[in-house]
Coordinates of C-alpha atoms in Angstrom, one line a residue:
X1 CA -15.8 -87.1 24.0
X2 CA -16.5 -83.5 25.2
X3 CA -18.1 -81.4 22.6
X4 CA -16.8 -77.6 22.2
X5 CA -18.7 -74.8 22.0
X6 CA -18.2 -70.9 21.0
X7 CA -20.3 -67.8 21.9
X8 CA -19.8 -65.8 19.0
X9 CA -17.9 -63.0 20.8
X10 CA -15.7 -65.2 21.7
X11 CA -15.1 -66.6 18.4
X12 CA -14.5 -63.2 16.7
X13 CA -11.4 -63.1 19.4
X14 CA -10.1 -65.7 18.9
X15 CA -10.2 -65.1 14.8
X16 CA -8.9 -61.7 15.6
X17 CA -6.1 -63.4 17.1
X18 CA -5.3 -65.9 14.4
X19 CA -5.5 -63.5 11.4
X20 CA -2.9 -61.2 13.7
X21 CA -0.6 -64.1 13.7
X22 CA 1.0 -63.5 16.8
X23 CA 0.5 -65.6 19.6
X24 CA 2.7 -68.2 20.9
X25 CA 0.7 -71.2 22.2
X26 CA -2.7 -72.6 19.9
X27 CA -6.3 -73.6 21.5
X28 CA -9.0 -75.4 19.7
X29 CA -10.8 -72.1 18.6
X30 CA -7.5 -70.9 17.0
X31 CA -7.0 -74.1 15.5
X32 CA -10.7 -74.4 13.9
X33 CA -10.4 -71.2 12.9
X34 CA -7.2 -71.2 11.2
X35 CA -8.5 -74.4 9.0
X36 CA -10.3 -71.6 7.0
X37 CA -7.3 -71.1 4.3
X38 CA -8.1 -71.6 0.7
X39 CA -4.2 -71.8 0.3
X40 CA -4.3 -75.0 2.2
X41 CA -7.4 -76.8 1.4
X42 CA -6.7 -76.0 -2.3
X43 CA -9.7 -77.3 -3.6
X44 CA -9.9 -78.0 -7.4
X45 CA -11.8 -80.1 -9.8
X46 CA -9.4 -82.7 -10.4
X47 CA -11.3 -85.0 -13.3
X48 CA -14.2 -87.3 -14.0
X49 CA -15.9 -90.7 -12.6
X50 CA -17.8 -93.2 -14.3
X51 CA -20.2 -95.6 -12.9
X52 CA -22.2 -98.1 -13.8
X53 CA -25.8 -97.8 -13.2
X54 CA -28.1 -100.8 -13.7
X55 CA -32.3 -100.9 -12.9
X56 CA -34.5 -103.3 -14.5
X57 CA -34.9 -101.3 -17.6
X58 CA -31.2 -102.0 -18.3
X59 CA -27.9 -100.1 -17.7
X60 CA -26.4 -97.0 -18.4
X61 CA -22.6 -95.2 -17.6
X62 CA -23.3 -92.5 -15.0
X63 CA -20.2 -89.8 -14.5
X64 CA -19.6 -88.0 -11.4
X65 CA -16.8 -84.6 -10.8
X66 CA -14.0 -86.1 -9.0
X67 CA -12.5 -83.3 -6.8
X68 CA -8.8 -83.1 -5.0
X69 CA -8.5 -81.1 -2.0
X70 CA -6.1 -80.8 1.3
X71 CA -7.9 -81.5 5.1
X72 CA -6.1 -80.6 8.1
X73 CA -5.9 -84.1 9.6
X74 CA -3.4 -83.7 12.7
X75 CA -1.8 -81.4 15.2
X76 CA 1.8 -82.1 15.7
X77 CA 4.2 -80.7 17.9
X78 CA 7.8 -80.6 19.0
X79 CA 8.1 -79.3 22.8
X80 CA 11.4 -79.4 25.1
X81 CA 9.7 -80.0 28.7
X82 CA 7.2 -81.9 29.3
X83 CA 3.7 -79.9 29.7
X84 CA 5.4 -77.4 26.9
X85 CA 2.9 -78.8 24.4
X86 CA 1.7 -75.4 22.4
X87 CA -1.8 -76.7 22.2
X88 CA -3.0 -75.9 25.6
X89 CA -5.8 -78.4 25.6
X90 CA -3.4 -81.1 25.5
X91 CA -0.5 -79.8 27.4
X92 CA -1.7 -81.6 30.5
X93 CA -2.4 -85.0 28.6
X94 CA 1.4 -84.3 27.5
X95 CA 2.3 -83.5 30.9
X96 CA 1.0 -86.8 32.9
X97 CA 2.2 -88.9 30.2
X98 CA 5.6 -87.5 30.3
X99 CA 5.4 -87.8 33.9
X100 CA 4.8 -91.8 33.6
X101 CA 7.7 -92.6 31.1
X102 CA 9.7 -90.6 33.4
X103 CA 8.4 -93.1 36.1
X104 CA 9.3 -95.8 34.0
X105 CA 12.4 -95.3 32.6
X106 CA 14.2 -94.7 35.8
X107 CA 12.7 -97.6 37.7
X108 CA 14.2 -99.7 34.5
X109 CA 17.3 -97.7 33.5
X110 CA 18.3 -95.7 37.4
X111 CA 17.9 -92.6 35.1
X112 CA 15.9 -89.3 34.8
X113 CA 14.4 -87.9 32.1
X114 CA 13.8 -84.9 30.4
X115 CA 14.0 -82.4 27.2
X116 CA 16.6 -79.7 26.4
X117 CA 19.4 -78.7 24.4
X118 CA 22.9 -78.7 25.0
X119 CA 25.7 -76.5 22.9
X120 CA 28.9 -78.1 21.6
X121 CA 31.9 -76.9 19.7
X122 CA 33.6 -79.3 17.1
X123 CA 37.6 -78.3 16.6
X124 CA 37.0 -75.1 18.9
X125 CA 35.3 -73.1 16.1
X126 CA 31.8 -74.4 14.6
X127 CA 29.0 -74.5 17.7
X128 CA 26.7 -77.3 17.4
X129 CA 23.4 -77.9 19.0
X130 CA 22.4 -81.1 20.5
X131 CA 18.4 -80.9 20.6
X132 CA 16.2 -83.6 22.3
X133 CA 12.2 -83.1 21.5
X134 CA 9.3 -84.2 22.6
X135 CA 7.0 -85.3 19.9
X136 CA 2.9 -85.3 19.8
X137 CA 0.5 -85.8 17.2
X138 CA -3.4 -85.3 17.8
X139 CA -6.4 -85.4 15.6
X140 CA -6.9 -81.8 14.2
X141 CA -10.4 -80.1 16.0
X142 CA -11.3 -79.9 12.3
X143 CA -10.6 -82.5 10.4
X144 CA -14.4 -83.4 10.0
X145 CA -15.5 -79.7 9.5
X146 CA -13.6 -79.8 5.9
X147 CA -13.6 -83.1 5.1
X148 CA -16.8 -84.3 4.3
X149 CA -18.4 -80.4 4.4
X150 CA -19.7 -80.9 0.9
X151 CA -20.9 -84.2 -0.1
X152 CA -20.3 -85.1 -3.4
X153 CA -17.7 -82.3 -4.1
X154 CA -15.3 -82.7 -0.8
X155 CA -13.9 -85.5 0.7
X156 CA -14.0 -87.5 4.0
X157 CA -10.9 -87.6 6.4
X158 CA -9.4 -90.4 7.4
X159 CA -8.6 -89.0 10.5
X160 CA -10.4 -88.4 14.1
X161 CA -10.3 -85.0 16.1
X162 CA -8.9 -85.7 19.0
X163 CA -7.4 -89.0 18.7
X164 CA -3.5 -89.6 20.0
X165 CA -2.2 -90.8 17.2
X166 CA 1.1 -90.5 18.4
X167 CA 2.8 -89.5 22.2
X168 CA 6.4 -89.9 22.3
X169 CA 6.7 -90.4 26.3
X170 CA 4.6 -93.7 25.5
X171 CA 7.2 -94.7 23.2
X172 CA 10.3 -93.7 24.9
X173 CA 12.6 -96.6 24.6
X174 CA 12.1 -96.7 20.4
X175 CA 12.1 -92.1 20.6
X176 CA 14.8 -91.8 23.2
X177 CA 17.4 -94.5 21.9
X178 CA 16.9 -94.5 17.9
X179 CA 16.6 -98.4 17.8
X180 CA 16.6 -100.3 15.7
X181 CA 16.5 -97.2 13.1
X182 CA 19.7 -96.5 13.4
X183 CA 20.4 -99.6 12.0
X184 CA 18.3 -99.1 8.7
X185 CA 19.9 -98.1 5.6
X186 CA 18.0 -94.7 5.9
X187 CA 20.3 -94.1 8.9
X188 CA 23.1 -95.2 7.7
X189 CA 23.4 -93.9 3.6
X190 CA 24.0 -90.6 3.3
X191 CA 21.8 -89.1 1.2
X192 CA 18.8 -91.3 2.2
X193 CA 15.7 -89.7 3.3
X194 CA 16.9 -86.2 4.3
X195 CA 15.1 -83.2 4.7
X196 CA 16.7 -80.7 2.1
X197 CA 19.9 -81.2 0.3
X198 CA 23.6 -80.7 1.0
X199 CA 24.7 -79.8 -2.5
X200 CA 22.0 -76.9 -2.4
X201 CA 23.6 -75.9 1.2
X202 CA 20.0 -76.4 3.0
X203 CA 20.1 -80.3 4.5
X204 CA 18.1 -79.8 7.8
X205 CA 18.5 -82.7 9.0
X206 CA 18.1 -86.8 8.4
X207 CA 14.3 -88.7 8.8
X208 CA 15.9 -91.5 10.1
X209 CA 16.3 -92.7 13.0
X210 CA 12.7 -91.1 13.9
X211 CA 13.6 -90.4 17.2
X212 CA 14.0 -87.2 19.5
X213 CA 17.6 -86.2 18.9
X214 CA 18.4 -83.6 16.7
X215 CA 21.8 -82.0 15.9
X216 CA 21.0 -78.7 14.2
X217 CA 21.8 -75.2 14.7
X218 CA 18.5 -73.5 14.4
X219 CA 15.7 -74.5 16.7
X220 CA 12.8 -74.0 14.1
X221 CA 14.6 -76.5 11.8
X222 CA 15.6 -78.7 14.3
X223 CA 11.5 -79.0 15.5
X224 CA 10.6 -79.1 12.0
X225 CA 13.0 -82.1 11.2
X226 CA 11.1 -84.0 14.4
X227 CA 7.5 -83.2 13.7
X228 CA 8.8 -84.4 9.9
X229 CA 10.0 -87.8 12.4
X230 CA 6.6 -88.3 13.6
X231 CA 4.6 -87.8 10.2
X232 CA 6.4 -90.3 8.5
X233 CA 5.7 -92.7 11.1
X234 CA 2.0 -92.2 12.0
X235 CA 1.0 -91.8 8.2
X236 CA 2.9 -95.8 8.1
X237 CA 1.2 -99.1 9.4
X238 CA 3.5 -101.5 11.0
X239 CA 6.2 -98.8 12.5
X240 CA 7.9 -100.0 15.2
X241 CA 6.6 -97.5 17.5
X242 CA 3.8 -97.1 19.8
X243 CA 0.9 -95.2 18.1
X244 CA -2.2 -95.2 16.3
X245 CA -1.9 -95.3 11.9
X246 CA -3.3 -92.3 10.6
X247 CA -4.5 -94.2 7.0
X248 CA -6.9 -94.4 4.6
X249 CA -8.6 -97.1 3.1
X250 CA -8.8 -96.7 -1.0
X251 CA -12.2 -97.5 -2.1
X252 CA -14.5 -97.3 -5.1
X253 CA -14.5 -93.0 -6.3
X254 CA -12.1 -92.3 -2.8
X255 CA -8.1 -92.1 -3.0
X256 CA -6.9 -91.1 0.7
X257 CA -3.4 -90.0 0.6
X258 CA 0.3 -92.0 0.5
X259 CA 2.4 -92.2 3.3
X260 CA 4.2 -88.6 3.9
X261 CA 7.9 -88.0 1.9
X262 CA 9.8 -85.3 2.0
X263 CA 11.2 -83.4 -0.6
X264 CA 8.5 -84.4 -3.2
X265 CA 7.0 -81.2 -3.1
X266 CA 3.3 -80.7 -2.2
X267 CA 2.5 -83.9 -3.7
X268 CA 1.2 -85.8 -0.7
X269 CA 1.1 -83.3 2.5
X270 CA 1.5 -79.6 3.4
X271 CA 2.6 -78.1 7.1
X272 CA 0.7 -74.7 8.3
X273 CA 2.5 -73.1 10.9
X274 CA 0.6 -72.9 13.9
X275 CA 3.3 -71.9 17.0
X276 CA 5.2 -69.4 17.8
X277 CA 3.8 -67.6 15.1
X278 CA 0.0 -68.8 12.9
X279 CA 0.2 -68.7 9.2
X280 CA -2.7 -68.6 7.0
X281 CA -0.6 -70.4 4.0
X282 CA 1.2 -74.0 3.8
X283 CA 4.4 -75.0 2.9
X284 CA 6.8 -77.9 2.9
X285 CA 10.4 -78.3 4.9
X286 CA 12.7 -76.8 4.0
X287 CA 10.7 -73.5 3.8
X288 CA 11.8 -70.2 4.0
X289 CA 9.5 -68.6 6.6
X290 CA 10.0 -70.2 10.1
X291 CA 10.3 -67.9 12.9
X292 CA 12.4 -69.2 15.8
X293 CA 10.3 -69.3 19.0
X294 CA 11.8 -68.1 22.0
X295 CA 10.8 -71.0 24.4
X296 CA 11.9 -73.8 22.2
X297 CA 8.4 -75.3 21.4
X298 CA 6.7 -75.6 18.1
X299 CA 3.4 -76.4 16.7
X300 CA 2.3 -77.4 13.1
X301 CA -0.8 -78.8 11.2
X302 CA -0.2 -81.7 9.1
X303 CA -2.6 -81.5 5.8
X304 CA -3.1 -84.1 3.4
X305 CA -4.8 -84.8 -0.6
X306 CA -7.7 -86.5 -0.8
X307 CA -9.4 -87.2 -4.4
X308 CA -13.0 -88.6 -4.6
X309 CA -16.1 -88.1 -6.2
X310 CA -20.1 -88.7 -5.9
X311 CA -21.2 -92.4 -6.3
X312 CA -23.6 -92.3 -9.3
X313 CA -24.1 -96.2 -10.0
X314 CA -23.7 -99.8 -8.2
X315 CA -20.1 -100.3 -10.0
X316 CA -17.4 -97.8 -10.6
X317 CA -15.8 -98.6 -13.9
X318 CA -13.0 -96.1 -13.5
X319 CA -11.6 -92.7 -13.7
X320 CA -10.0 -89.6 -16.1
X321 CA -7.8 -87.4 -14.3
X322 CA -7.6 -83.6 -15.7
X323 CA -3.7 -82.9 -16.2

């Protein structure tokens, strides 16, 4: 894999341009550089390990600080053409696979495709908007450069930088059609996994079936409802979808994070807004701080928890959490 580098110069730019929160489309500097938010890692000491530690002189109980802290683990983003990706590193990767599942899908079906959104009126008064996304999800460029940073009192990633873990033009038939989904009780209760809620007056939009269509008003919720779709399916093994699991394995004094849920909160992931507009903070959907972007494509870093703590003996015996 190509290595990146930064003259310094350069660098300071490209931070200038973060902190000013004002550009439309994201590169690998921005994106390394906007990993530096205490808001998102939100590091804290979380509780205490204990080990056991045996030589030949006999065995004593060894403790360790168990920390809990957020890393940046992928890039995901919602785009209406293809080649609209807002990371510009991978728009052309997005581009040429878009431009094979357009191949295949109208050698198999006689049929074009393509993004978009298309206005409707129900009864002649209320305007809807049909949306159609493209979805993408890349390892973020710094992933490694927070997790891991400290050893002993931060916590390796699960994720790669770089890595596809998800491309929805190589699974057009499952993103394009909704099937089998919307044949899942998720699809079909109301009230099951939705983003937001319709008694508050803020339901943005329903998880399932995780595909590209969206009916929604607003763009910036409508993107944020599919980039939501393709979380909840790369942070899952055995999805029927084409793409690589973004998952931990638990292990002695290391908890990776559960699957992603929404509406629990900050429990087990954050979004930072990276396209149109780069925010140094995180928040969850439905958040109150989305800017609408003018060419319909969006941009967001997924973060996660991770808990762990130094190995200090050949067994771990077990844990005390700090409330």
């Amino acid at each position: 894999m190509k290595s990146f580098s930064f003259r310094p110069r350069r660098l300071a730019i490209a931070t200038l341009l973060v902190c000013s929160g004002t550009i439309a489309s994201v590169n690998t500097a921005n994106l390394l550089a906007s990993a530096a938010s205490t808001d998102c890692i939100s590091w804290r000491v979380s509780g205490i390990c204990y080990w056991l530690l045996c030589t030949p002189f006999g065995c004593t109980v060894k403790t360790s600080v168990k920390v809990t802290h957020f890393i940046p683990e992928a890039v995901v983003s919602a785009y209406l053409n293809p080649g609209d990706n807002p990371w510009t590193e991978m728009a052309t990767v997005s581009d040429a696979a878009s431009g094979a599942e357009g191949s295949l899908l109208e050698s198999v079906t006689g049929v074009s495709t393509g993004g978009g959104r298309q206005e409707m009126k129900a009864l002649g008064e209320r305007k809807q908007n049909l949306h159609f996304y493209y979805g993408d999800a890349w390892g973020h460029p710094a992933t490694k450069v927070i997790g891991g940073m400290v050893p002993g009192y931060s916590c390796d990633s699960a994720a790669t930088p770089f890595m596809p873990y998800f491309n929805s033009s190589l699974d057009a038939l499952v993103w394009r059609t909704g099937v089998p989904e919307t044949l899942y009780p998720e699809a079909l209760i109301p009230g099951q996994r939705e983003i937001g809620e319709t008694t508050s007056g803020n339901m943005w939009g329903n998880v399932y079936p995780r595909s590209g269509f969206v009916t929604q008003t607003d763009s910036y919720k409508s993107a944020a409802v599919v980039v939501q779709r393709v979380a909840d399916v790369i942070t899952r093994s055995g999805q029927l979808h084409v793409y690589n699991p973004l998952t931990g394995q638990k292990s002695p004094g290391y908890w990776p994070p559960e699957p992603v849920k929404e509406n629990t909160g900050t429990k087990n992931h954050k979004w930072q807004r990276l396209s149109p507009q780069l925010s140094q903070t995180c928040a969850v959907f439905p958040d109150t701080n989305g800017q609408i972007a003018q060419d319909g494509n969006y941009a967001w870093a997924l973060w996660q928890p991770y808990s762990c703590c130094k190995r200090r003996g050949q067994t771990f015996l077990s844990s005390t959490d700090f409330s």
